[in-house]
Tab-separated table of C-alpha atoms and ligand atoms in Angstrom:
chain	number	residue	atom	x	y	z
A	34	MET	CA	38.996	169.581	109.993
A	35	LYS	CA	39.342	169.907	106.167
A	36	LYS	CA	36.508	167.618	104.064
A	37	ILE	CA	38.098	165.561	102.065
A	38	ILE	CA	36.835	163.234	98.927
A	39	LEU	CA	38.618	160.423	97.889
A	40	THR	CA	37.071	157.260	95.679
A	41	GLY	CA	37.898	155.665	92.506
A	42	ASP	CA	37.250	152.559	90.240
A	43	ARG	CA	38.985	149.659	88.701
A	44	PRO	CA	39.661	149.963	85.303
A	45	THR	CA	38.428	146.380	84.299
A	46	GLY	CA	35.919	147.912	81.612
A	47	ARG	CA	34.183	150.982	80.636
A	48	LEU	CA	31.672	152.512	83.429
A	49	HIS	CA	28.343	151.079	83.422
A	50	LEU	CA	25.078	152.398	84.681
A	51	GLY	CA	25.560	150.813	88.193
A	52	HIS	CA	28.595	152.959	88.639
A	53	TYR	CA	26.606	155.760	87.640
A	54	VAL	CA	24.096	155.574	89.889
A	55	GLY	CA	26.075	153.798	92.282
A	56	SER	CA	28.679	156.808	92.948
A	57	LEU	CA	29.879	158.380	89.961
A	58	LYS	CA	26.467	160.925	89.415
A	59	ARG	CA	26.791	161.983	93.544
A	60	ARG	CA	30.822	162.613	93.082
A	61	VAL	CA	29.566	165.023	90.470
A	62	GLU	CA	27.495	166.653	92.271
A	63	LEU	CA	29.741	166.678	95.333
A	64	GLN	CA	32.854	167.608	93.400
A	65	ASN	CA	30.716	170.928	92.462
A	66	SER	CA	28.884	171.036	95.915
A	67	GLY	CA	31.689	173.599	96.994
A	68	LEU	CA	31.478	171.652	100.096
A	69	PHE	CA	34.914	169.982	100.019
A	70	ASP	CA	38.273	171.167	100.506
A	71	LYS	CA	39.754	168.766	97.946
A	72	VAL	CA	38.599	165.799	95.434
A	73	PHE	CA	40.757	162.876	94.701
A	74	ILE	CA	39.442	160.421	92.199
A	75	MET	CA	41.459	157.230	91.539
A	76	ILE	CA	41.716	154.806	88.621
A	77	ALA	CA	42.689	151.817	90.664
A	78	ASP	CA	44.866	150.238	88.505
A	79	ALA	CA	47.290	148.329	91.004
A	80	GLN	CA	44.137	146.766	92.849
A	81	ALA	CA	42.499	145.896	88.780
A	82	LEU	CA	45.897	143.975	88.529
A	83	THR	CA	45.166	141.962	91.983
A	84	ASP	CA	42.756	139.703	90.075
A	85	ASN	CA	44.236	140.391	86.569
A	86	ALA	CA	47.730	140.006	86.969
A	87	ASP	CA	48.020	137.557	83.501
A	88	ASN	CA	46.008	140.388	81.307
A	89	PRO	CA	48.216	143.646	82.046
A	90	GLU	CA	46.850	144.768	78.540
A	91	LYS	CA	43.285	144.961	79.569
A	92	ILE	CA	44.024	147.351	82.236
A	93	ARG	CA	46.132	149.506	80.402
A	94	GLN	CA	43.325	149.670	77.364
A	95	ASN	CA	40.801	150.257	80.068
A	96	ILE	CA	42.968	153.339	81.839
A	97	ILE	CA	41.878	155.630	79.170
A	98	GLU	CA	38.185	154.205	78.850
A	99	VAL	CA	37.337	154.959	82.646
A	100	ALA	CA	39.295	158.732	82.466
A	101	LEU	CA	36.632	159.374	79.189
A	102	ASP	CA	33.947	158.192	81.551
A	103	TYR	CA	35.049	160.248	84.320
A	104	LEU	CA	35.230	163.443	82.182
A	105	SER	CA	32.241	162.708	80.414
A	106	CYS	CA	30.191	163.002	83.640
A	107	GLY	CA	31.135	166.238	84.446
A	108	LEU	CA	34.482	165.193	86.831
A	109	ASP	CA	35.884	168.239	86.151
A	110	PRO	CA	40.186	168.363	86.556
A	111	GLU	CA	39.664	171.942	87.757
A	112	LYS	CA	37.989	170.679	90.719
A	113	SER	CA	38.911	167.473	91.136
A	114	THR	CA	42.473	165.459	90.901
A	115	ILE	CA	42.243	162.339	88.696
A	116	PHE	CA	45.514	160.189	89.206
A	117	ILE	CA	46.137	156.554	88.615
A	118	GLN	CA	46.973	154.207	91.628
A	119	SER	CA	50.186	152.650	90.641
A	120	GLN	CA	51.512	155.762	89.404
A	121	ILE	CA	51.782	156.673	93.433
A	122	ALA	CA	54.634	154.496	95.194
A	123	GLU	CA	54.068	155.932	98.170
A	124	LEU	CA	50.767	153.785	98.589
A	125	CYS	CA	52.901	150.297	98.417
A	126	GLU	CA	55.145	151.642	101.345
A	127	LEU	CA	51.871	152.742	103.360
A	128	SER	CA	50.266	148.989	102.871
A	129	PHE	CA	53.615	147.683	103.818
A	130	TYR	CA	53.617	149.262	107.374
A	131	TYR	CA	49.904	148.011	107.549
A	132	MET	CA	49.887	144.658	107.219
A	133	ASN	CA	51.447	144.487	110.456
A	134	LEU	CA	48.399	145.773	111.888
A	135	VAL	CA	45.798	143.520	110.051
A	136	THR	CA	45.684	139.447	111.191
A	137	VAL	CA	44.922	136.995	108.329
A	138	SER	CA	41.771	135.780	109.987
A	139	ARG	CA	40.600	139.472	110.061
A	140	LEU	CA	41.022	139.485	106.251
A	141	GLN	CA	39.326	136.150	105.952
A	142	ARG	CA	35.999	137.422	107.265
A	143	ASN	CA	35.789	140.437	104.830
A	144	PRO	CA	32.597	139.676	103.176
A	145	THR	CA	33.547	141.571	99.720
A	146	VAL	CA	36.337	139.540	99.289
A	147	LYS	CA	34.729	136.247	100.649
A	148	SER	CA	32.343	136.842	97.948
A	149	GLU	CA	34.780	137.959	95.283
A	150	ILE	CA	36.642	134.460	95.808
A	151	GLN	CA	33.792	132.324	95.325
A	152	LEU	CA	33.175	134.565	92.148
A	153	ARG	CA	36.497	134.099	90.641
A	154	ASN	CA	36.909	130.423	91.729
A	155	PHE	CA	40.163	131.404	93.665
A	156	GLU	CA	39.184	129.040	96.618
A	157	THR	CA	42.129	127.415	96.479
A	158	SER	CA	44.946	129.329	95.066
A	159	ILE	CA	44.105	133.387	96.305
A	160	PRO	CA	47.030	135.784	94.973
A	161	VAL	CA	48.240	136.959	98.317
A	162	GLY	CA	47.758	140.834	96.875
A	163	PHE	CA	44.409	139.584	95.769
A	164	PHE	CA	43.825	138.758	99.577
A	165	THR	CA	45.406	141.916	100.796
A	166	TYR	CA	43.523	144.733	98.537
A	167	PRO	CA	41.714	145.424	101.809
A	168	ILE	CA	44.662	146.723	102.747
A	169	SER	CA	46.190	148.470	99.922
A	170	GLN	CA	42.726	150.360	99.788
A	171	ALA	CA	42.996	151.514	103.229
A	172	SER	CA	46.361	153.085	102.023
A	173	ASP	CA	44.845	154.644	99.321
A	174	ILE	CA	41.942	156.191	101.162
A	175	THR	CA	44.327	157.388	104.178
A	176	ALA	CA	47.225	158.627	101.958
A	177	PHE	CA	44.668	161.519	100.898
A	178	ARG	CA	43.468	161.996	104.460
A	179	ALA	CA	40.187	161.410	103.222
A	180	THR	CA	36.880	161.940	105.246
A	181	THR	CA	34.545	160.943	103.049
A	182	VAL	CA	34.434	158.067	100.529
A	183	PRO	CA	31.302	157.854	97.857
A	184	ALA	CA	30.987	154.314	97.093
A	185	GLY	CA	28.349	151.369	97.122
A	186	GLU	CA	27.156	149.400	100.103
A	187	ASP	CA	29.946	146.801	98.846
A	188	GLN	CA	32.744	149.112	99.812
A	189	GLU	CA	31.516	149.257	103.489
A	190	PRO	CA	33.689	146.294	104.622
A	191	MET	CA	36.500	148.264	103.068
A	192	LEU	CA	35.833	151.587	104.955
A	193	GLU	CA	35.613	149.174	108.163
A	194	GLN	CA	38.845	147.988	107.081
A	195	THR	CA	40.272	151.026	106.869
A	196	ARG	CA	38.929	152.693	110.172
A	197	GLU	CA	40.353	149.940	111.561
A	198	ILE	CA	43.768	150.323	110.417
A	199	VAL	CA	43.224	153.814	111.517
A	200	ARG	CA	42.837	153.892	115.048
A	201	LYS	CA	44.985	151.022	115.953
A	202	PHE	CA	47.649	152.823	113.861
A	203	ASN	CA	47.057	155.869	115.600
A	204	SER	CA	47.050	154.214	119.223
A	205	ILE	CA	50.523	152.561	118.613
A	206	TYR	CA	52.130	155.674	117.065
A	207	GLY	CA	49.962	158.850	117.924
A	208	ASP	CA	47.505	160.619	115.968
A	209	THR	CA	48.235	160.439	112.702
A	210	LEU	CA	45.849	159.404	110.126
A	211	VAL	CA	42.292	160.352	109.422
A	212	GLU	CA	38.664	158.060	109.864
A	213	PRO	CA	37.032	157.813	107.260
A	214	GLU	CA	33.484	157.854	106.392
A	215	ILE	CA	31.410	155.964	103.723
A	216	LEU	CA	28.881	157.987	101.776
A	217	LEU	CA	26.663	155.508	99.927
A	218	PRO	CA	23.773	156.419	97.575
A	219	GLU	CA	20.389	158.168	98.960
A	220	ASN	CA	18.287	156.376	96.711
A	221	CYS	CA	18.593	152.737	98.192
A	222	VAL	CA	17.712	151.204	94.205
A	223	CYS	CA	20.884	152.839	93.559
A	224	GLN	CA	23.139	151.018	95.978
A	225	ARG	CA	23.161	147.880	93.534
A	226	LEU	CA	21.392	148.456	90.230
A	227	PRO	CA	21.215	144.962	88.579
A	228	GLY	CA	21.464	143.777	85.473
A	229	THR	CA	19.412	144.336	82.214
A	230	ASP	CA	19.109	140.182	82.664
A	231	GLY	CA	17.562	141.064	86.127
A	232	LYS	CA	20.499	139.334	87.689
A	233	ALA	CA	22.092	141.141	91.327
A	234	LYS	CA	24.448	143.061	89.863
A	235	MET	CA	25.300	144.677	86.711
A	236	SER	CA	28.804	142.761	85.311
A	237	LYS	CA	30.639	143.143	82.354
A	238	SER	CA	31.179	139.172	82.420
A	239	LEU	CA	27.499	138.802	82.860
A	240	GLY	CA	27.099	140.811	79.658
A	241	ASN	CA	24.202	142.841	81.256
A	242	CYS	CA	25.578	146.222	81.418
A	243	ILE	CA	24.366	149.384	79.780
A	244	TYR	CA	27.051	151.516	79.741
A	245	LEU	CA	27.770	155.159	79.897
A	246	SER	CA	29.271	155.105	76.112
A	247	ASP	CA	27.047	152.871	74.321
A	248	THR	CA	25.306	154.436	71.473
A	249	ALA	CA	21.778	155.570	71.640
A	250	GLU	CA	20.479	152.619	69.524
A	251	GLU	CA	22.636	150.012	71.832
A	252	VAL	CA	21.144	151.286	75.335
A	253	ARG	CA	17.450	151.092	73.362
A	254	LYS	CA	18.013	147.685	71.981
A	255	LYS	CA	19.187	146.892	75.535
A	256	VAL	CA	16.343	148.475	77.368
A	257	MET	CA	13.682	146.536	75.041
A	258	SER	CA	15.210	142.971	75.648
A	259	MET	CA	15.275	143.988	79.726
A	260	TYR	CA	14.365	141.255	82.016
A	261	THR	CA	10.410	141.994	83.635
A	262	ASP	CA	7.997	139.582	84.958
A	263	PRO	CA	7.981	136.277	83.233
A	264	GLY	CA	4.516	135.526	84.453
A	265	HIS	CA	3.209	138.981	82.148
A	266	ILE	CA	2.556	137.244	78.979
A	267	LYS	CA	-0.415	138.937	77.471
A	268	VAL	CA	-1.323	143.018	78.087
A	269	GLU	CA	-4.534	142.124	80.290
A	270	ASP	CA	-2.314	139.609	82.552
A	271	PRO	CA	-1.467	141.033	85.803
A	272	GLY	CA	2.052	141.874	86.430
A	273	LYS	CA	4.578	141.594	89.142
A	274	ILE	CA	7.248	144.964	90.299
A	275	GLU	CA	9.297	143.201	92.604
A	276	GLY	CA	12.406	141.630	90.657
A	277	ASN	CA	10.942	143.473	87.575
A	278	THR	CA	14.206	145.484	86.436
A	279	VAL	CA	12.189	148.139	84.483
A	280	PHE	CA	10.574	148.753	87.597
A	281	THR	CA	13.836	149.076	89.613
A	282	TYR	CA	15.808	151.060	86.940
A	283	LEU	CA	12.226	153.235	87.027
A	284	ASP	CA	12.801	153.649	90.771
A	285	ALA	CA	16.715	154.888	90.147
A	286	PHE	CA	16.194	157.101	87.357
A	287	CYS	CA	12.871	158.381	86.844
A	288	ARG	CA	11.441	162.176	88.085
A	289	GLN	CA	8.003	163.148	88.555
A	290	GLU	CA	9.162	165.575	85.727
A	291	HIS	CA	9.317	162.745	83.084
A	292	PHE	CA	5.537	161.744	83.265
A	293	ALA	CA	4.699	165.300	81.398
A	294	GLU	CA	7.390	164.956	79.112
A	295	TYR	CA	7.190	160.966	77.807
A	296	LEU	CA	4.038	159.446	79.441
A	297	PRO	CA	1.744	162.244	80.260
A	298	ASP	CA	-1.110	159.447	80.532
A	299	TYR	CA	0.090	159.149	84.081
A	300	ALA	CA	0.912	161.475	87.069
A	301	SER	CA	3.144	159.272	88.866
A	302	LEU	CA	5.168	156.336	88.886
A	303	ASP	CA	2.990	154.942	91.752
A	304	GLU	CA	0.004	155.102	89.150
A	305	LEU	CA	2.053	153.278	86.411
A	306	LYS	CA	2.939	150.709	88.921
A	307	ALA	CA	-0.896	150.132	90.058
A	308	HIS	CA	-1.387	149.845	86.272
A	309	TYR	CA	1.097	147.070	85.462
A	310	GLN	CA	-0.570	145.426	88.614
A	311	ARG	CA	-3.959	144.995	87.858
A	312	GLY	CA	-2.772	144.146	84.418
A	313	GLY	CA	-3.705	145.952	81.050
A	314	LEU	CA	-0.291	147.960	80.896
A	315	GLY	CA	2.287	146.406	78.264
A	316	ASP	CA	6.035	145.938	78.945
A	317	VAL	CA	6.862	147.851	75.586
A	318	LYS	CA	4.848	150.870	76.873
A	319	VAL	CA	6.879	150.935	80.331
A	320	LYS	CA	9.946	150.205	78.688
A	321	LYS	CA	10.046	152.672	76.226
A	322	PHE	CA	9.581	155.097	79.004
A	323	LEU	CA	12.299	153.756	80.213
A	324	ASN	CA	14.622	154.405	77.452
A	325	SER	CA	13.487	157.813	76.851
A	326	ILE	CA	14.498	158.759	80.334
A	327	LEU	CA	17.745	156.926	79.850
A	328	GLN	CA	18.479	158.546	76.590
A	329	GLU	CA	17.736	161.823	78.350
A	330	GLU	CA	20.337	161.413	81.120
A	331	LEU	CA	23.247	159.647	78.920
A	332	GLU	CA	22.871	162.041	75.630
A	333	PRO	CA	24.626	164.890	77.115
A	334	ILE	CA	27.540	162.570	78.320
A	335	ARG	CA	27.972	160.884	75.143
A	336	GLN	CA	28.597	164.707	73.447
A	337	ARG	CA	31.041	165.126	75.893
A	338	ARG	CA	32.822	162.089	75.661
A	339	LYS	CA	32.794	162.678	71.938
A	340	VAL	CA	34.815	166.002	72.357
A	341	PHE	CA	37.183	164.164	75.042
A	342	GLU	CA	37.901	161.483	72.305
A	343	GLN	CA	38.765	163.720	69.914
A	344	ASP	CA	41.911	164.982	72.303
A	345	ILE	CA	43.566	162.034	73.566
A	346	PRO	CA	46.928	163.031	74.259
A	347	GLY	CA	45.208	166.044	76.360
A	348	VAL	CA	43.369	163.519	78.475
A	349	TYR	CA	46.455	162.023	79.365
A	350	SER	CA	48.399	165.005	80.226
A	351	MET	CA	45.694	165.463	82.606
A	352	LEU	CA	46.146	162.268	83.909
A	353	LYS	CA	49.885	162.808	84.575
A	354	ALA	CA	49.180	166.114	86.097
A	355	GLY	CA	46.973	164.469	88.349
A	356	CYS	CA	49.342	162.145	89.269
A	357	GLU	CA	52.221	164.390	89.909
A	358	ALA	CA	49.434	166.703	92.230
A	359	ALA	CA	48.264	163.635	94.006
A	360	ARG	CA	52.083	162.339	94.452
A	361	GLU	CA	52.907	165.020	96.438
A	362	VAL	CA	49.821	164.679	99.288
A	363	ALA	CA	50.465	160.633	99.400
A	364	ALA	CA	54.738	161.959	100.013
A	365	GLN	CA	53.399	164.419	102.667
A	366	THR	CA	51.266	161.596	104.567
A	367	LEU	CA	53.864	158.968	104.106
A	368	ALA	CA	56.450	161.596	105.938
A	369	ASP	CA	54.036	161.750	108.783
A	370	VAL	CA	53.684	158.315	109.123
A	371	ARG	CA	57.498	157.286	108.849
A	372	LYS	CA	58.140	160.210	111.662
A	373	ALA	CA	55.174	158.597	113.920
A	374	MET	CA	56.540	155.115	113.344
A	375	ARG	CA	60.223	156.640	114.179
A	376	ILE	CA	61.774	155.427	110.849
A	377	ASP	CA	62.616	158.836	110.425
A	378	TYR	CA	66.218	158.242	111.228
A	379	PHE	CA	67.965	161.248	109.496
A	380	ASP	CA	65.427	163.764	109.852
A	381	ASP	CA	65.678	162.848	113.785
A	382	ARG	CA	68.536	165.225	115.210
A	383	GLU	CA	67.775	164.539	118.247
A	384	LEU	CA	68.169	160.816	117.801
A	385	ILE	CA	71.880	161.315	116.392
A	386	GLU	CA	72.513	163.497	119.216
A	387	SER	CA	70.992	160.737	122.185
A	388	GLN	CA	73.070	157.854	120.244
A	389	SER	CA	76.478	160.033	120.108
A	390	GLN	CA	75.687	160.358	124.240
A	391	LYS	CA	75.070	157.095	125.015
A	392	PHE	CA	78.044	155.473	123.555
A	393	LYS	CA	80.258	158.451	124.707
A	394	ALA	CA	79.091	157.815	128.149
B	27	LIG	N1	37.338	148.821	95.176
B	27	LIG	C1	36.938	150.029	94.551
B	27	LIG	C2	35.880	148.932	93.420
B	27	LIG	O1	35.730	147.827	93.448
B	27	LIG	C3	37.873	150.766	93.990
B	27	LIG	C4	38.694	151.216	94.843
B	27	LIG	C5	39.872	151.115	95.011
B	27	LIG	C6	38.507	152.141	95.718
B	27	LIG	N2	40.409	152.207	96.180
B	27	LIG	C7	39.115	152.684	96.540
B	27	LIG	C8	36.751	152.577	96.164
B	27	LIG	C9	39.553	153.457	97.187
B	27	LIG	C10	36.860	153.675	97.231
B	27	LIG	C11	38.125	154.152	97.610
B	27	LIG	O2	35.453	149.647	92.677
């Protein structure tokens, strides 16, 4: 069987470090690994509209931001098909059929949807489109016959829902759809990078994100004002590592060679942590170290972004070509689905033949 990747992001803002360590960086590696027959990267604008129906302009403006973030991280349209969800009408039709295979109570149990409903204060007025977005996500994944979905752990319930739909579809209509697997980040701190304020998740509405497109100065300021251990007041005080955002980020980004380069007094992250816990190591020193590491990671991304920003029409053309290519693939899956569901009336000569026989008899 072919190995196919599909994954994507909602275009509700520029992408940040949470996206980067949770999925984006890995996607680029997978794209370049040569292990996959196809890579599809989707800008999930229709899904973003499920809780932003009153703000289409926000989604419209962020399409290009996300596309630029993708390109500057190294997603390459020569190797990956980058496309926009709303342009693939076939996805809606698939969702319409999949809806018959899912119960309301099953959707109500989805933990990601549950917590998002709370987050958005939707309890009493959940838009139907929002409530059913796990079904639409199953369409995204299955339309491209994806075997592999690189994503953060918050997407696990979506994958579980997708697999259930695939199994149910295949058992009723015959083997047609492919069951996908999630590919979680290897480094578990990367599964959910906290915000710079120490809150559980980076999120635009909390204002605690470091964006891939932030300037060097913006990144430096954000790092220098990061949440650490509030009990660590004087340099001599012993400090805590758990829940200390600066160390969590170091767990996500620091590699052995960074010490020789930026902090030669220490041989390893363990040594640095031990010193902090003992007391005698100030936050500023650790923050400066983290800043150097992040700048090293982000600088090439910023440089590439500048180049792509000079050719915005070219980026839109790339997206348009991606949509056309994606649509062909989705249309083929939809044709198979219609056939399996026995709604391909006009392509089925046997049907017409047998019906004529029936009425002649
Ligand atoms: N739900 C994903 C997010 O929150 C975006 C998304 C839409 C997606 N369709 C997808 C991710 C299909 C992986 C596969 O960002």
